[in-house]
Amino acid sequence: MTLDRFKKVVWLDTATEPFATRSIARRMLCYDFDYSFINRVTGLSTDEIADLDDKNKKLFLSIEEMYCNLSLLVEAEEDPAYICSGEHPIEAFSTIIGITSEQWRLFYGDYLKNKR
């Protein structure tokens, strides 16, 4: 089963059309439904489902990379409080993309593990 923080990213990415066939398939993939089962529910071909699975994976990787880049930039700053006003940059960015700061830390930890 996909971790909650990854599910949240897919849910946010599909939020504008939550009942569209492709959105439902992408969300089903977060629960590790079999391609053939998703095919029977949605009518999408297994090739289309595989493309959606790849889209989810690319989304996860791009988010992890963005988190890493931001974290490295913040760590390099002498005074990160001056990067943006009102909040620590990582807290602000977490809010901007719709996740909690705890989910942020988990994404960043996963990214570091995957880079080894």
Short mmCIF file of C-alpha atoms in Angstrom, two decimals:
data_model
loop_
_atom_site.label_atom_id
_atom_site.label_comp_id
_atom_site.label_asym_id
_atom_site.label_seq_id
_atom_site.Cartn_x
_atom_site.Cartn_y
_atom_site.Cartn_z
CA MET A 1 0.00 0.00 0.00
CA THR A 2 1.22 3.48 -0.84
CA LEU A 3 2.17 5.65 2.09
CA ASP A 4 -0.31 8.34 3.12
CA ARG A 5 1.99 11.19 2.12
CA PHE A 6 2.19 9.84 -1.43
CA LYS A 7 -1.57 9.29 -1.54
CA LYS A 8 -2.08 12.90 -0.52
CA VAL A 9 0.06 14.10 -3.43
CA VAL A 10 -2.00 12.04 -5.90
CA TRP A 11 -5.25 13.26 -4.33
CA LEU A 12 -4.09 16.87 -4.68
CA ASP A 13 -2.96 16.25 -8.26
CA THR A 14 -6.35 14.78 -9.19
CA ALA A 15 -8.47 17.18 -7.11
CA THR A 16 -9.86 19.19 -10.03
CA GLU A 17 -11.47 16.08 -11.53
CA PRO A 18 -11.89 13.62 -8.65
CA PHE A 19 -14.51 11.53 -10.46
CA ALA A 20 -12.75 11.35 -13.83
CA THR A 21 -11.84 7.82 -14.86
CA ARG A 22 -8.13 8.58 -14.95
CA SER A 23 -8.23 10.21 -11.50
CA ILE A 24 -10.02 7.20 -10.04
CA ALA A 25 -7.49 4.85 -11.64
CA ARG A 26 -4.56 6.88 -10.25
CA ARG A 27 -6.12 6.77 -6.80
CA MET A 28 -6.75 3.03 -7.08
CA LEU A 29 -3.07 2.57 -7.93
CA CYS A 30 -2.26 4.14 -4.55
CA TYR A 31 -3.99 1.15 -2.98
CA ASP A 32 -2.08 -1.30 -5.19
CA PHE A 33 -5.14 -2.50 -7.08
CA ASP A 34 -4.18 -4.91 -9.86
CA TYR A 35 -4.10 -3.44 -13.38
CA SER A 36 -6.66 -5.96 -14.63
CA PHE A 37 -9.04 -5.06 -11.80
CA ILE A 38 -8.65 -1.33 -12.54
CA ASN A 39 -9.31 -2.16 -16.20
CA ARG A 40 -12.58 -3.89 -15.31
CA VAL A 41 -13.70 -1.01 -13.09
CA THR A 42 -12.67 1.89 -15.33
CA GLY A 43 -12.50 0.47 -18.83
CA LEU A 44 -8.96 1.83 -19.28
CA SER A 45 -6.50 -0.44 -21.07
CA THR A 46 -3.62 -1.91 -19.10
CA ASP A 47 -1.26 0.28 -21.16
CA GLU A 48 -3.20 3.39 -20.10
CA ILE A 49 -3.12 2.21 -16.48
CA ALA A 50 0.63 1.59 -16.69
CA ASP A 51 1.05 5.16 -18.02
CA LEU A 52 -0.95 6.48 -15.06
CA ASP A 53 1.17 4.41 -12.67
CA ASP A 54 4.28 5.95 -14.24
CA LYS A 55 2.70 9.39 -13.86
CA ASN A 56 2.20 8.76 -10.13
CA LYS A 57 5.79 7.56 -9.74
CA LYS A 58 7.20 10.56 -11.64
CA LEU A 59 5.10 12.85 -9.47
CA PHE A 60 6.50 11.26 -6.29
CA LEU A 61 10.06 11.59 -7.56
CA SER A 62 9.63 15.22 -8.62
CA ILE A 63 8.12 16.14 -5.25
CA GLU A 64 10.94 14.36 -3.40
CA GLU A 65 13.53 16.15 -5.52
CA MET A 66 11.87 19.52 -4.95
CA TYR A 67 11.85 18.87 -1.20
CA CYS A 68 15.50 17.96 -1.25
CA ASN A 69 16.46 21.05 -3.25
CA LEU A 70 14.51 23.34 -0.95
CA SER A 71 15.89 21.67 2.17
CA LEU A 72 19.46 22.02 0.90
CA LEU A 73 18.90 25.68 0.02
CA VAL A 74 17.42 26.40 3.44
CA GLU A 75 20.26 24.57 5.20
CA ALA A 76 22.81 26.61 3.23
CA GLU A 77 21.28 29.93 4.28
CA GLU A 78 22.84 31.62 7.27
CA ASP A 79 19.47 32.93 8.39
CA PRO A 80 16.60 31.03 6.72
CA ALA A 81 14.04 33.26 8.43
CA TYR A 82 14.84 35.91 5.82
CA ILE A 83 14.00 33.69 2.84
CA CYS A 84 10.30 34.42 3.24
CA SER A 85 8.27 36.41 5.72
CA GLY A 86 6.14 35.17 8.55
CA GLU A 87 7.17 31.52 8.66
CA HIS A 88 10.13 29.20 8.29
CA PRO A 89 10.55 28.45 4.54
CA ILE A 90 9.95 24.71 4.90
CA GLU A 91 6.74 25.31 6.89
CA ALA A 92 5.60 27.85 4.29
CA PHE A 93 6.38 25.54 1.37
CA SER A 94 4.58 22.65 3.06
CA THR A 95 1.48 24.83 3.32
CA ILE A 96 1.84 25.99 -0.28
CA ILE A 97 1.71 22.45 -1.65
CA GLY A 98 -0.86 21.21 0.87
CA ILE A 99 1.07 18.87 3.15
CA THR A 100 2.07 18.95 6.80
CA SER A 101 5.60 19.68 7.94
CA GLU A 102 5.75 16.09 9.25
CA GLN A 103 4.91 14.78 5.76
CA TRP A 104 7.64 17.08 4.47
CA ARG A 105 10.22 15.51 6.79
CA LEU A 106 9.12 12.03 5.74
CA PHE A 107 9.41 12.90 2.03
CA TYR A 108 12.86 14.34 2.61
CA GLY A 109 13.93 11.26 4.59
CA ASP A 110 12.67 8.98 1.80
CA TYR A 111 14.51 11.06 -0.76
CA LEU A 112 17.78 10.75 1.14
CA LYS A 113 17.33 6.97 1.50
CA ASN A 114 16.62 6.56 -2.22
CA LYS A 115 19.67 8.62 -3.22
CA ARG A 116 22.08 6.23 -1.43
#
